[in-house]
mmCIF file of C-alpha atoms in Angstrom:
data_model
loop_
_atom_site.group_PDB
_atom_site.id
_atom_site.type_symbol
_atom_site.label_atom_id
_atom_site.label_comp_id
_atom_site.label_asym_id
_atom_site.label_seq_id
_atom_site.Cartn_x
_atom_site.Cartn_y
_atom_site.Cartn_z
ATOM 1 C CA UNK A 1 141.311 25.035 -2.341
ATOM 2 C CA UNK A 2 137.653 26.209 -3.662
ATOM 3 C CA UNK A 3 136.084 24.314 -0.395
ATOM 4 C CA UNK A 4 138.531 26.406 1.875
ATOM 5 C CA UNK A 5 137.968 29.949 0.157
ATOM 6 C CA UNK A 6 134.360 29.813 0.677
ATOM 7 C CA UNK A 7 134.899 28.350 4.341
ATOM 8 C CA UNK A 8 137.129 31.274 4.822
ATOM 9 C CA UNK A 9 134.451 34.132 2.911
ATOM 10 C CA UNK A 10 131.888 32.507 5.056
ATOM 11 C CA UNK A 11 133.726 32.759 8.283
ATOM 12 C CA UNK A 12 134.182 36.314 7.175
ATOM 13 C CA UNK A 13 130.728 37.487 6.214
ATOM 14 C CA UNK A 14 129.672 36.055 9.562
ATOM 15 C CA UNK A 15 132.002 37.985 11.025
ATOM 16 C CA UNK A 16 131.160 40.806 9.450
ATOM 17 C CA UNK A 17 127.509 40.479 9.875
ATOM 18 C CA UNK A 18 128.506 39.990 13.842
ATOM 19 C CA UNK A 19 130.581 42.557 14.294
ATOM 20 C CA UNK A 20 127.776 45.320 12.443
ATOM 21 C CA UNK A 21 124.912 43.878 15.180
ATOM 22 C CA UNK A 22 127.280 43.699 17.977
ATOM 23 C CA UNK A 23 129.649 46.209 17.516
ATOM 24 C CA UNK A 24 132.599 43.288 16.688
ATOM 25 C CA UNK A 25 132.918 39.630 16.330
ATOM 26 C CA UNK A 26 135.521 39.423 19.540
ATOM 27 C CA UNK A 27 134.063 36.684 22.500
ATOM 28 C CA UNK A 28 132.808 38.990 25.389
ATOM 29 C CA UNK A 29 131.968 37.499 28.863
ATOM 30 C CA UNK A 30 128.998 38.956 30.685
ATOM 31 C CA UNK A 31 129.340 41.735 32.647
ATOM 32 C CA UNK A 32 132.468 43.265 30.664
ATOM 33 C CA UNK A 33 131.991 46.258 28.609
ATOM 34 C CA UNK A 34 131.805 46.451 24.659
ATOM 35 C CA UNK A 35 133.615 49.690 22.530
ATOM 36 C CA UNK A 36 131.831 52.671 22.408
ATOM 37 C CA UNK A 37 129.092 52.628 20.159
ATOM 38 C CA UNK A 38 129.502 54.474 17.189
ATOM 39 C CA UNK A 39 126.539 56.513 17.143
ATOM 40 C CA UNK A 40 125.579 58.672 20.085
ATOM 41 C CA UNK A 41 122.842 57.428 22.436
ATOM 42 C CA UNK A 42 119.959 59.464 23.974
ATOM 43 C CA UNK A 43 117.917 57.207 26.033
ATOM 44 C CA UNK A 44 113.936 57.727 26.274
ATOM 45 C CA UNK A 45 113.664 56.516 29.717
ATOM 46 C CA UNK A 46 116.727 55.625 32.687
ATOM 47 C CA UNK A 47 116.348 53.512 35.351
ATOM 48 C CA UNK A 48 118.592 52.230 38.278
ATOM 49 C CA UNK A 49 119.828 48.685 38.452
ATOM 50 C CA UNK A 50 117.909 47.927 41.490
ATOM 51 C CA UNK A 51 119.202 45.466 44.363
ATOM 52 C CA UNK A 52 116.844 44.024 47.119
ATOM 53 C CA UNK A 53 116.493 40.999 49.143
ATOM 54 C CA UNK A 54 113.943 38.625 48.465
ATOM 55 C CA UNK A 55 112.649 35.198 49.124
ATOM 56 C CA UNK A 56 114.325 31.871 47.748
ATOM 57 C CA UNK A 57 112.446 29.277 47.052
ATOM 58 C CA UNK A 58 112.401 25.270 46.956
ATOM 59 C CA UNK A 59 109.084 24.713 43.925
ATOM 60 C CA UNK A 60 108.247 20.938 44.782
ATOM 61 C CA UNK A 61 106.231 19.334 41.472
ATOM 62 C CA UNK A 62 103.208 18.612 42.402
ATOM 63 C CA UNK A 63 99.701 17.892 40.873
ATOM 64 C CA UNK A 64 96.126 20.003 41.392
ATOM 65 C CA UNK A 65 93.647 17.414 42.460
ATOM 66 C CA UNK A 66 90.471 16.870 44.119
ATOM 67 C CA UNK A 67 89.974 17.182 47.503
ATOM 68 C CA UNK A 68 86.654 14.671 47.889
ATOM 69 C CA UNK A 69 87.211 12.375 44.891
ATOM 70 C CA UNK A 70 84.563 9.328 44.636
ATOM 71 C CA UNK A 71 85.442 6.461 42.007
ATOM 72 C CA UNK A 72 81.920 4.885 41.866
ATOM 73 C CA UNK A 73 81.865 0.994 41.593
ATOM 74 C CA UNK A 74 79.689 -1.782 40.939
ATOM 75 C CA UNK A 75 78.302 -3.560 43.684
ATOM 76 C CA UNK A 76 76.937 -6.720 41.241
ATOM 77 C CA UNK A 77 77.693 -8.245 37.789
ATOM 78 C CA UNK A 78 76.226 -7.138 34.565
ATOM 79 C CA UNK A 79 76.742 -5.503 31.394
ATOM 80 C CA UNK A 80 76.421 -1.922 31.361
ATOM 81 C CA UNK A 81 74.016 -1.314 29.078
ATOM 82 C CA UNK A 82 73.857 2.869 29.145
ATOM 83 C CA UNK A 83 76.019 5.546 30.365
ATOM 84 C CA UNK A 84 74.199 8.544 31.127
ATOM 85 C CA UNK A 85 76.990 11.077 31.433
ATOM 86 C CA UNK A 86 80.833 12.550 30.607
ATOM 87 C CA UNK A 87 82.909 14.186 32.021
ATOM 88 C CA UNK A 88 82.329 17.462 32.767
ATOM 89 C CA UNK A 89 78.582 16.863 33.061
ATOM 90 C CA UNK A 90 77.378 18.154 36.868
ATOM 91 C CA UNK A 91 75.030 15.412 38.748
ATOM 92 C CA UNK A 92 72.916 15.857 41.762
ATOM 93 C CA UNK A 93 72.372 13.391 44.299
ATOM 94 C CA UNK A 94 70.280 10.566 42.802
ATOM 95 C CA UNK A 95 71.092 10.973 39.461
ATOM 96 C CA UNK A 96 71.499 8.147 37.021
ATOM 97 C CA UNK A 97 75.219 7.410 36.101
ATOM 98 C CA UNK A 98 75.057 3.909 34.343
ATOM 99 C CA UNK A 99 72.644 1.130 34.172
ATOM 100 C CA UNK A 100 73.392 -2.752 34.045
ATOM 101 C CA UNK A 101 71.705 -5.631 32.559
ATOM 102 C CA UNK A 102 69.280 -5.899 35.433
ATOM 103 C CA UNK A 103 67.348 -9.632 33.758
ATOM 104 C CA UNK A 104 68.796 -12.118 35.346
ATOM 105 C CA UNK A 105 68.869 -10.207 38.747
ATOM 106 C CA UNK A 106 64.700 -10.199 37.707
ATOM 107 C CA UNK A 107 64.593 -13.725 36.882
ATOM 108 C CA UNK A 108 66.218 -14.291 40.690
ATOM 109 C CA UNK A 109 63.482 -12.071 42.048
ATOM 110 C CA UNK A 110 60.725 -14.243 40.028
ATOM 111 C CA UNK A 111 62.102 -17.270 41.404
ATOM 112 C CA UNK A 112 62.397 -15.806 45.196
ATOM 113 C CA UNK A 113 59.318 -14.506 45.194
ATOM 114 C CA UNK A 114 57.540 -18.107 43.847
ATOM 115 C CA UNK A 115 59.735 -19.905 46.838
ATOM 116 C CA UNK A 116 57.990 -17.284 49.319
ATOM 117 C CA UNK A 117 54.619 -18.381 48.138
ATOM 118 C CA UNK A 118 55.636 -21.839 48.155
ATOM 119 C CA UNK A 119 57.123 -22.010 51.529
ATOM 120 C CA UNK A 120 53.705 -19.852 52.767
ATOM 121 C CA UNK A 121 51.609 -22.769 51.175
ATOM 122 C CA UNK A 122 53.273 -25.238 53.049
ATOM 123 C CA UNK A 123 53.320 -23.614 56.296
ATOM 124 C CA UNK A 124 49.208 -23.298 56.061
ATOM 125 C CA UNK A 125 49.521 -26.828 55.736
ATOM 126 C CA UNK A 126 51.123 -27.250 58.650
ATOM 127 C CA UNK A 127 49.105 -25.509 60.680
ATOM 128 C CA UNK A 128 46.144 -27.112 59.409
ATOM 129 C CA UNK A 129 47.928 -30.574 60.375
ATOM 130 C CA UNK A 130 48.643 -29.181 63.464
ATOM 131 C CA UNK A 131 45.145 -28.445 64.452
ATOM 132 C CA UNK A 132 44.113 -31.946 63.182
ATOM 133 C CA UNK A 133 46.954 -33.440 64.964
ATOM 134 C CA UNK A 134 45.844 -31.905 68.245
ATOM 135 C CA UNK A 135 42.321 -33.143 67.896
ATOM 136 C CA UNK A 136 43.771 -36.531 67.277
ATOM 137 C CA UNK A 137 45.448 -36.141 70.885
ATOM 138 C CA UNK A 138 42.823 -34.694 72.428
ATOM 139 C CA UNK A 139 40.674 -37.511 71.876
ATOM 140 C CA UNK A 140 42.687 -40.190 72.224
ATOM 141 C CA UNK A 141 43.951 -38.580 75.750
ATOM 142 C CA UNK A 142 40.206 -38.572 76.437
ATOM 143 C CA UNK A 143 40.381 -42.369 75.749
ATOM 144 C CA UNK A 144 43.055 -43.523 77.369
ATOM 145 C CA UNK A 145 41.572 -41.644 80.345
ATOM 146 C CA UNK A 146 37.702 -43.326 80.145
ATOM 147 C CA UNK A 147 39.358 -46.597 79.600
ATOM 148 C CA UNK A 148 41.798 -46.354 81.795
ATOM 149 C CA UNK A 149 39.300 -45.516 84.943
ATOM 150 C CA UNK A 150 37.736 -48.740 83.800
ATOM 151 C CA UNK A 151 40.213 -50.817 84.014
ATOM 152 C CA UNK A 152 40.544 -49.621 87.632
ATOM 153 C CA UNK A 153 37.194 -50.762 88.035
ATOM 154 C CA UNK A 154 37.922 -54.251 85.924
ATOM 155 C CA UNK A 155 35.342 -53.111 83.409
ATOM 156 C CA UNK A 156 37.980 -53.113 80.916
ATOM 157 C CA UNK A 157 40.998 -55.496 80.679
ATOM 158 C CA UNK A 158 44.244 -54.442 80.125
ATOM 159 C CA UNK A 159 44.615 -55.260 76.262
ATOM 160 C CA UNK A 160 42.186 -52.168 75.908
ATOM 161 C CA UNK A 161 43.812 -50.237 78.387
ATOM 162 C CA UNK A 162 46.985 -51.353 76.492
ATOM 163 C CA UNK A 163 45.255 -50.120 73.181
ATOM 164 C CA UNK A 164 44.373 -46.841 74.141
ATOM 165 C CA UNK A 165 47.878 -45.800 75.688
ATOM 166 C CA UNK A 166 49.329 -46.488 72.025
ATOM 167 C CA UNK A 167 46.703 -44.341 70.486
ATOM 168 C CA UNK A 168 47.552 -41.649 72.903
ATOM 169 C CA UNK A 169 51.421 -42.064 72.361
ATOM 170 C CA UNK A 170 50.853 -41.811 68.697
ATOM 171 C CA UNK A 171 48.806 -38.779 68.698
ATOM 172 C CA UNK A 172 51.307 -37.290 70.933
ATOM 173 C CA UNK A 173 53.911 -37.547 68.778
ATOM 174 C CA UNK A 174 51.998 -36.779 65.851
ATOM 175 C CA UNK A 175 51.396 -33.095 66.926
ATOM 176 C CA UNK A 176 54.993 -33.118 68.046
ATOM 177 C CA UNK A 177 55.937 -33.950 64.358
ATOM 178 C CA UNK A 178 53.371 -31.226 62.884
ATOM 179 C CA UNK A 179 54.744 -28.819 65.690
ATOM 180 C CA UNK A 180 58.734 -29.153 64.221
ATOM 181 C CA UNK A 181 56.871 -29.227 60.490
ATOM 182 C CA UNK A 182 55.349 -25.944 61.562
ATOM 183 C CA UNK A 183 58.597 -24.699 62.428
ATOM 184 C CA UNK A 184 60.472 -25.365 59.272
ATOM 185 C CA UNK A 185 57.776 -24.063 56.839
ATOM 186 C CA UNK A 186 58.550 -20.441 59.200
ATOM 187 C CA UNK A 187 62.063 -20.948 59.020
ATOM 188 C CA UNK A 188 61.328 -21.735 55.176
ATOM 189 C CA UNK A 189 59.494 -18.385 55.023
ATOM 190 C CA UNK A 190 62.016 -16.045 56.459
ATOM 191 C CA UNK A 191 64.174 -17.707 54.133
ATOM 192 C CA UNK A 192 62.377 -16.786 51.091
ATOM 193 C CA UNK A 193 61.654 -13.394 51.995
ATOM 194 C CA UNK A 194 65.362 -13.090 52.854
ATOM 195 C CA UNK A 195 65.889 -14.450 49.224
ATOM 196 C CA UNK A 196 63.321 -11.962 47.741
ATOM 197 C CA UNK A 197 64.554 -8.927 49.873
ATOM 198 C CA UNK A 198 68.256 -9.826 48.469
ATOM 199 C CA UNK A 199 66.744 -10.087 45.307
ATOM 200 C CA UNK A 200 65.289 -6.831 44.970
ATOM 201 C CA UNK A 201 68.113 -5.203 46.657
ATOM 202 C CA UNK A 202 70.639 -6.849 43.418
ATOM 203 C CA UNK A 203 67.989 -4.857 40.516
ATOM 204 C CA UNK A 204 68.860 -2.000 42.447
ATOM 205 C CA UNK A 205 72.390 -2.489 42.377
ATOM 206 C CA UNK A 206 72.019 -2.049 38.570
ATOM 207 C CA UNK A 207 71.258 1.287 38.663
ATOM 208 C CA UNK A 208 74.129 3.350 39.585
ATOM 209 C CA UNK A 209 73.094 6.507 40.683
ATOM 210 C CA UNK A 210 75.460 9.438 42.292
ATOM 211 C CA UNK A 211 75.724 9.337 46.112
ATOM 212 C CA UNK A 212 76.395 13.442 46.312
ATOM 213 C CA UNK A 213 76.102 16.139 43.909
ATOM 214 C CA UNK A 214 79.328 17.157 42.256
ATOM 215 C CA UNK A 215 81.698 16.789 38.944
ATOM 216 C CA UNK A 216 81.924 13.856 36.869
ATOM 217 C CA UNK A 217 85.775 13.994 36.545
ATOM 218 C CA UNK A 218 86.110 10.247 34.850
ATOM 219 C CA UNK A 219 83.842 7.083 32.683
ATOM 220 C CA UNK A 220 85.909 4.063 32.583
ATOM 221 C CA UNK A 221 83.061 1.902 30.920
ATOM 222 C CA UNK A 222 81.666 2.412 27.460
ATOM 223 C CA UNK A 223 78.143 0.327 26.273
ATOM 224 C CA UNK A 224 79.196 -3.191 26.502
ATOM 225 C CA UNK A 225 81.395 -3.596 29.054
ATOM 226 C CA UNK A 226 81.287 -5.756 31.695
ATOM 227 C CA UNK A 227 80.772 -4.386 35.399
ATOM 228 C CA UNK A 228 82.577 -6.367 37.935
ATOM 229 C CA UNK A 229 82.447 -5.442 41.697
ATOM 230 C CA UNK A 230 85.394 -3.468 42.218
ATOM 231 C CA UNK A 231 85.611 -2.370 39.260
ATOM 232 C CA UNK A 232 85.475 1.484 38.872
ATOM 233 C CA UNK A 233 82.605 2.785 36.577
ATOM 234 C CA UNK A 234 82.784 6.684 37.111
ATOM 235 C CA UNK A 235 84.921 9.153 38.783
ATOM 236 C CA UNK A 236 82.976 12.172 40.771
ATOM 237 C CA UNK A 237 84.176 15.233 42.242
ATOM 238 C CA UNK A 238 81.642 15.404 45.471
ATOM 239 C CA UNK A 239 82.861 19.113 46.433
ATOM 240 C CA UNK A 240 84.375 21.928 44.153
ATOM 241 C CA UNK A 241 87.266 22.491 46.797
ATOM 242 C CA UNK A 242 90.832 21.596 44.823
ATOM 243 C CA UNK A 243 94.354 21.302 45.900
ATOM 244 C CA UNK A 244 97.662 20.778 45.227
ATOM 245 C CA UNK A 245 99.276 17.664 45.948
ATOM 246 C CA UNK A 246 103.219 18.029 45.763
ATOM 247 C CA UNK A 247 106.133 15.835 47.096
ATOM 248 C CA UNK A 248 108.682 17.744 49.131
ATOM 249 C CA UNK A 249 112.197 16.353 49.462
ATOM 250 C CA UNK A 250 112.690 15.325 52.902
ATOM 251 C CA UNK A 251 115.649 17.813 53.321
ATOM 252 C CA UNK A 252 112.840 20.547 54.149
ATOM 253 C CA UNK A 253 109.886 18.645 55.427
ATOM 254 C CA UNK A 254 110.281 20.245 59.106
ATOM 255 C CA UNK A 255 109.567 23.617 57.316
ATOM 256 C CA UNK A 256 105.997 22.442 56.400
ATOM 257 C CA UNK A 257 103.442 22.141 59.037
ATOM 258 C CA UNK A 258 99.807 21.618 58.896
ATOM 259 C CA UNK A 259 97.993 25.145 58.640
ATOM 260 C CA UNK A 260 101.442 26.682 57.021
ATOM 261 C CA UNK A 261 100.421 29.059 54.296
ATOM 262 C CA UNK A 262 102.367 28.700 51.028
ATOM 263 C CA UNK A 263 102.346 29.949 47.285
ATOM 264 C CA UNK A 264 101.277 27.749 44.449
ATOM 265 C CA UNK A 265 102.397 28.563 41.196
ATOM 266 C CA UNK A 266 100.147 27.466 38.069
ATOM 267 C CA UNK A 267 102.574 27.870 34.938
ATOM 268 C CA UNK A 268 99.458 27.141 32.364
ATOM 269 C CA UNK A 269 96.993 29.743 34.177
ATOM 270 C CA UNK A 270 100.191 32.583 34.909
ATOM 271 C CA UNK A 271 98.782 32.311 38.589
ATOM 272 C CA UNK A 272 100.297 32.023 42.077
ATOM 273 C CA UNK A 273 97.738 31.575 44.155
ATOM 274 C CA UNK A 274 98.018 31.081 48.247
ATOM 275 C CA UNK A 275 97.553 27.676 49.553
ATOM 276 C CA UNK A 276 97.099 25.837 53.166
ATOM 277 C CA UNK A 277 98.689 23.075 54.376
ATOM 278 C CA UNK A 278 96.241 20.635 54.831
ATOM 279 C CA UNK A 279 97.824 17.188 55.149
ATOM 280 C CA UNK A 280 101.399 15.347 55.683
ATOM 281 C CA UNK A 281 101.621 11.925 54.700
ATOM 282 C CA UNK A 282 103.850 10.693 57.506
ATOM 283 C CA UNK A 283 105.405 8.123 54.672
ATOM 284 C CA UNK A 284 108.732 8.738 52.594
ATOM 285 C CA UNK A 285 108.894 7.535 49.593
ATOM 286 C CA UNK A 286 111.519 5.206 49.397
ATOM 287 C CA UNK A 287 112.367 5.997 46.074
ATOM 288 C CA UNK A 288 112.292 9.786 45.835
ATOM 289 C CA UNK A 289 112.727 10.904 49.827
ATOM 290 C CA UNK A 290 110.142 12.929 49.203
ATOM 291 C CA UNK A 291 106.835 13.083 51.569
ATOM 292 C CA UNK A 292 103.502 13.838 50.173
ATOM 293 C CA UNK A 293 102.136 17.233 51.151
ATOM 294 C CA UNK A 294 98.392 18.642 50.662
ATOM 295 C CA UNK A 295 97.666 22.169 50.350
ATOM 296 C CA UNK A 296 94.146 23.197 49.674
ATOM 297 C CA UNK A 297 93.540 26.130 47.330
ATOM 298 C CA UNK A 298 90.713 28.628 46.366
ATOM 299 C CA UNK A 299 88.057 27.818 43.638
ATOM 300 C CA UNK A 300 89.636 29.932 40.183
ATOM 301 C CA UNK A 301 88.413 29.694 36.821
ATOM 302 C CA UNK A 302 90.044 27.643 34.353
ATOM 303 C CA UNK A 303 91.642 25.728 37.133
ATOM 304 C CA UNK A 304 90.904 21.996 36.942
ATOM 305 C CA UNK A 305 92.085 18.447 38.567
ATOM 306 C CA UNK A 306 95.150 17.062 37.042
ATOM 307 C CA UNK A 307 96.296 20.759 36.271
ATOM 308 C CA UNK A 308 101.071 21.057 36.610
ATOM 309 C CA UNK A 309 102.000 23.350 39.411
ATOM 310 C CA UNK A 310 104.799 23.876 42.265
ATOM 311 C CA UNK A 311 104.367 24.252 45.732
ATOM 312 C CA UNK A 312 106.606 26.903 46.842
ATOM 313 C CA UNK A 313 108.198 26.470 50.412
ATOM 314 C CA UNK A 314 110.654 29.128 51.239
ATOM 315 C CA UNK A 315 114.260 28.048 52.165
ATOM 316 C CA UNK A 316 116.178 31.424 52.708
ATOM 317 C CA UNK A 317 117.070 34.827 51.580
ATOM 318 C CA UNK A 318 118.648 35.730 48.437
ATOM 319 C CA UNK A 319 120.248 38.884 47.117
ATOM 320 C CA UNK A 320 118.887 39.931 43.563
ATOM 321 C CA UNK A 321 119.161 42.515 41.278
ATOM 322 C CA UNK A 322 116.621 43.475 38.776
ATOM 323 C CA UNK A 323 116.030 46.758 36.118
ATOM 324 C CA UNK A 324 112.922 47.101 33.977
ATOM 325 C CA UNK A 325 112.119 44.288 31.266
ATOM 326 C CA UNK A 326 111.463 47.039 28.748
ATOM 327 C CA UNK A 327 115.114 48.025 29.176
ATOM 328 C CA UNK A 328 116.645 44.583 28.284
ATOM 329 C CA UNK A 329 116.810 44.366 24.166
ATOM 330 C CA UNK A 330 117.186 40.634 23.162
ATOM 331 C CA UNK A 331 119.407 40.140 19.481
ATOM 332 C CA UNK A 332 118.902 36.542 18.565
ATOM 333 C CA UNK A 333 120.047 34.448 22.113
ATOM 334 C CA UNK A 334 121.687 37.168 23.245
ATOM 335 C CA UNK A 335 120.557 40.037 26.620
ATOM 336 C CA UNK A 336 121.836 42.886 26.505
ATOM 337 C CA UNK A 337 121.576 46.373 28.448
ATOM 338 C CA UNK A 338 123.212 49.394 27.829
ATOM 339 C CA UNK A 339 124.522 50.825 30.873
ATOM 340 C CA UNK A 340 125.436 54.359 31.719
ATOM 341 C CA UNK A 341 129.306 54.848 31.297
ATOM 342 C CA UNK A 342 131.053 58.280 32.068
ATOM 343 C CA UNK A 343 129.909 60.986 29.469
ATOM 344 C CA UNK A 344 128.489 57.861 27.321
ATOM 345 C CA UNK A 345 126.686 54.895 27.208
ATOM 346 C CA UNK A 346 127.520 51.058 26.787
ATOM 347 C CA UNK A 347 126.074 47.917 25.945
ATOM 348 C CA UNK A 348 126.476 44.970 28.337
ATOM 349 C CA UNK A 349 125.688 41.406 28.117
ATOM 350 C CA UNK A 350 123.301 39.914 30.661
ATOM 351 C CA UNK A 351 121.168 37.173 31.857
ATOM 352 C CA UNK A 352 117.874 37.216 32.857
ATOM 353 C CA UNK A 353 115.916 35.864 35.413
ATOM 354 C CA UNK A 354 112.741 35.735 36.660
ATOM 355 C CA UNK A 355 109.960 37.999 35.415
ATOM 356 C CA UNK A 356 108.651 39.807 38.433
ATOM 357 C CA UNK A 357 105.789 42.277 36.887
ATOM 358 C CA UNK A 358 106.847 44.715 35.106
ATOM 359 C CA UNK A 359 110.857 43.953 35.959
ATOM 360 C CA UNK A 360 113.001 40.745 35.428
ATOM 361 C CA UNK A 361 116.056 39.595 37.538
ATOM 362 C CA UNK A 362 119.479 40.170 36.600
ATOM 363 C CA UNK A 363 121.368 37.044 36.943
ATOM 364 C CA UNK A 364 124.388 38.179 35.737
ATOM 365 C CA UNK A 365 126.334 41.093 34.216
ATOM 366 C CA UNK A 366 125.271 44.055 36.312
ATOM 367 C CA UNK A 367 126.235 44.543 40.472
ATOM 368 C CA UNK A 368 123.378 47.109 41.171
ATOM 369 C CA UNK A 369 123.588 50.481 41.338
ATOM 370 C CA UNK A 370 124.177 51.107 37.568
ATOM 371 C CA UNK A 371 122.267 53.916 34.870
ATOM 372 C CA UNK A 372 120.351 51.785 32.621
ATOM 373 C CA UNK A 373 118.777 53.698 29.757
ATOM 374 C CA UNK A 374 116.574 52.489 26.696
ATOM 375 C CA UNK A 375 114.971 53.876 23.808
ATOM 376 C CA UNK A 376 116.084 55.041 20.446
ATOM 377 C CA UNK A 377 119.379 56.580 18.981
ATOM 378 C CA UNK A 378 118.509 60.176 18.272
ATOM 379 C CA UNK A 379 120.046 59.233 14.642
ATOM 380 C CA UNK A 380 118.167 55.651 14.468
#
């Protein structure tokens, strides 16, 4: 019995306290009318319950990002050994980003470059063989000639003429042998410099340095880490131009063509900025049926990749009404207005919309056309 008398005081002090903020406890559906306040009501300030037509809109989440966004990479294996920026940090072309473990790349280089001297060593060689090998023939062509004539003559028999043609066979091939050894010490050459050029081109591979000037947006490697070609190092913004990347529900994608001009809306920043249409990616996503549309948008401060915001593509028009903000007084959850009534005033129950400058939408509880008045009781 104690539990339900102090449910039942409760359930009257509520009540109570209700009924002295609201005028009574009773359930009252927006738009209806409350009784007549008590005490008589002078507003400050009056206003009419305005009604216009305006815009409706479909706001497709999106994303603010980049327009020229380059994820640097390594080109060779090593372990990064400095990172010379964050993010945030603005780089000009050339700079340093990160620098690998460039000593084995060196030792490579060492060893290329010894080859190279090697291989031009033995190619000297070969020439000087060659020379030698072509005196060889040209005596023993001389020979084979003298001795030859005389055997014509019978002053020689033919074991000597016999002799000589092997000693001019075998100096013949001898500077054909030098010749091809000539060739492959070259060859060898071009190799090693090919080597030592691939070499040298590797150590520069471990320093990364930024291709344009722009943002650094991204590090994905700390001190430490291992580099691995196609792995990304850094992320750079290469241009300061941004925009908004949203996906639009197929339902409207005829309504958004390339050069269309739309509004962007940046809840954080309180902005609605105009954007371009810039791109269509002629893809739906299977699992949305939504298409991926590019706007590009002006440079703003405090506006930065990454960044919420809704692209606003216009589907219609829409009848609205709105009244002042300062009009609409707000007790606990509850809107309300108080609303001109023959000699009197009062106080409706609404809900708001959006904020539109200095006035709000009326979502419910007023028609347009009505008195709305605001300010305090003359006995308040």
């Amino acid at each position: 019995m104690k539990r339900k008398r102090r449910s039942l005081g409760l359930q009257i002090g509520l009540c109570v306290a209700a009924a002295w903020i609201l005028n009574g406890c009773e359930k009252i559906e927006p738009g209806t009318f409350t009784a007549a306040e008590k005490m008589p009501f002078v507003p400050a300030q009056t206003a009419i319950a305005h009604v216009r037509e305006t815009d409706q809109w479909y706001e497709a989440v999106g994303t603010v990002r980049p327009k020229t966004e380059t994820r640097i990479e390594a080109r060779v294996t090593g372990q990064v050994l400095d990172v010379q920026v964050s993010p945030g940090d603005q780089v000009s072309k050339g700079t340093l980003l990160v620098a690998l473990d460039s000593r084995q790349m060196t030792s490579r280089l060492e060893q290329a470059k010894q080859a190279l001297k090697t291989a031009e060593a033995g190619r000297e060689q070969a020439r000087h063989a060659l020379e030698a090998a072509r005196a060889d023939f040209k005596q023993a062509r001389a020979n084979f000639d003298r001795v030859n004539t005389y055997f014509e003559s019978q002053a020689a028999t033919a074991q000597d003429l016999e002799q000589a043609e092997s000693t001019f066979r075998q100096a013949e091939a001898g500077v054909k042998r030098v010749e091809e050894a000539l060739a492959a010490a070259t060859s060898g050459i071009l190799q090693a410099r090919a080597v030592v050029n691939e070499s040298a081109i590797s150590i520069e591979y471990t320093r990364i340095v930024a291709p344009e000037d722009g943002v650094v947006l991204k590090r994905f490697v700390e001190p430490g880490d291992l580099a691995l070609p196609g792995k990304p190092l850094v992320a750079l913004r290469t241009s300061g131009v941004l925009r908004m990347e949203a996906h639009v529900r197929e339902g409207l994608i005829t309504r958004v063509k390339p050069g269309t001009s739309l509004e962007v809306e940046i809840d954080t920043l309180d902005l609605l900025v105009a954007a371009s249409v810039e791109e269509i990616v002629p893809y739906a996503d299977p699992n949305s049926r939504t298409f991926l549309v590019k706007a590009a948008m002006p440079s703003l401060d405090g506006l930065y990749p990454g960044m919420f915001g809704k692209l606003r593509i216009p589907v219609g028009r829409q009848r609205i009404v709105t009244v002042p903000e300062s009009a609409v007084r707000h007790v606990g959850q509850l809107e309300l207005v108080r609303v001109k009534a023959g000699d009197g005033w009062q106080t409706r129950y609404v809900k708001t919309g959006m904020r539109m400058g200095e006035t709000v939408e009326i979502l419910s509880g007023l028609d347009g056309g009505e008195t709305i008045g605001w300010g305090v009781p003359t006995n308040g």
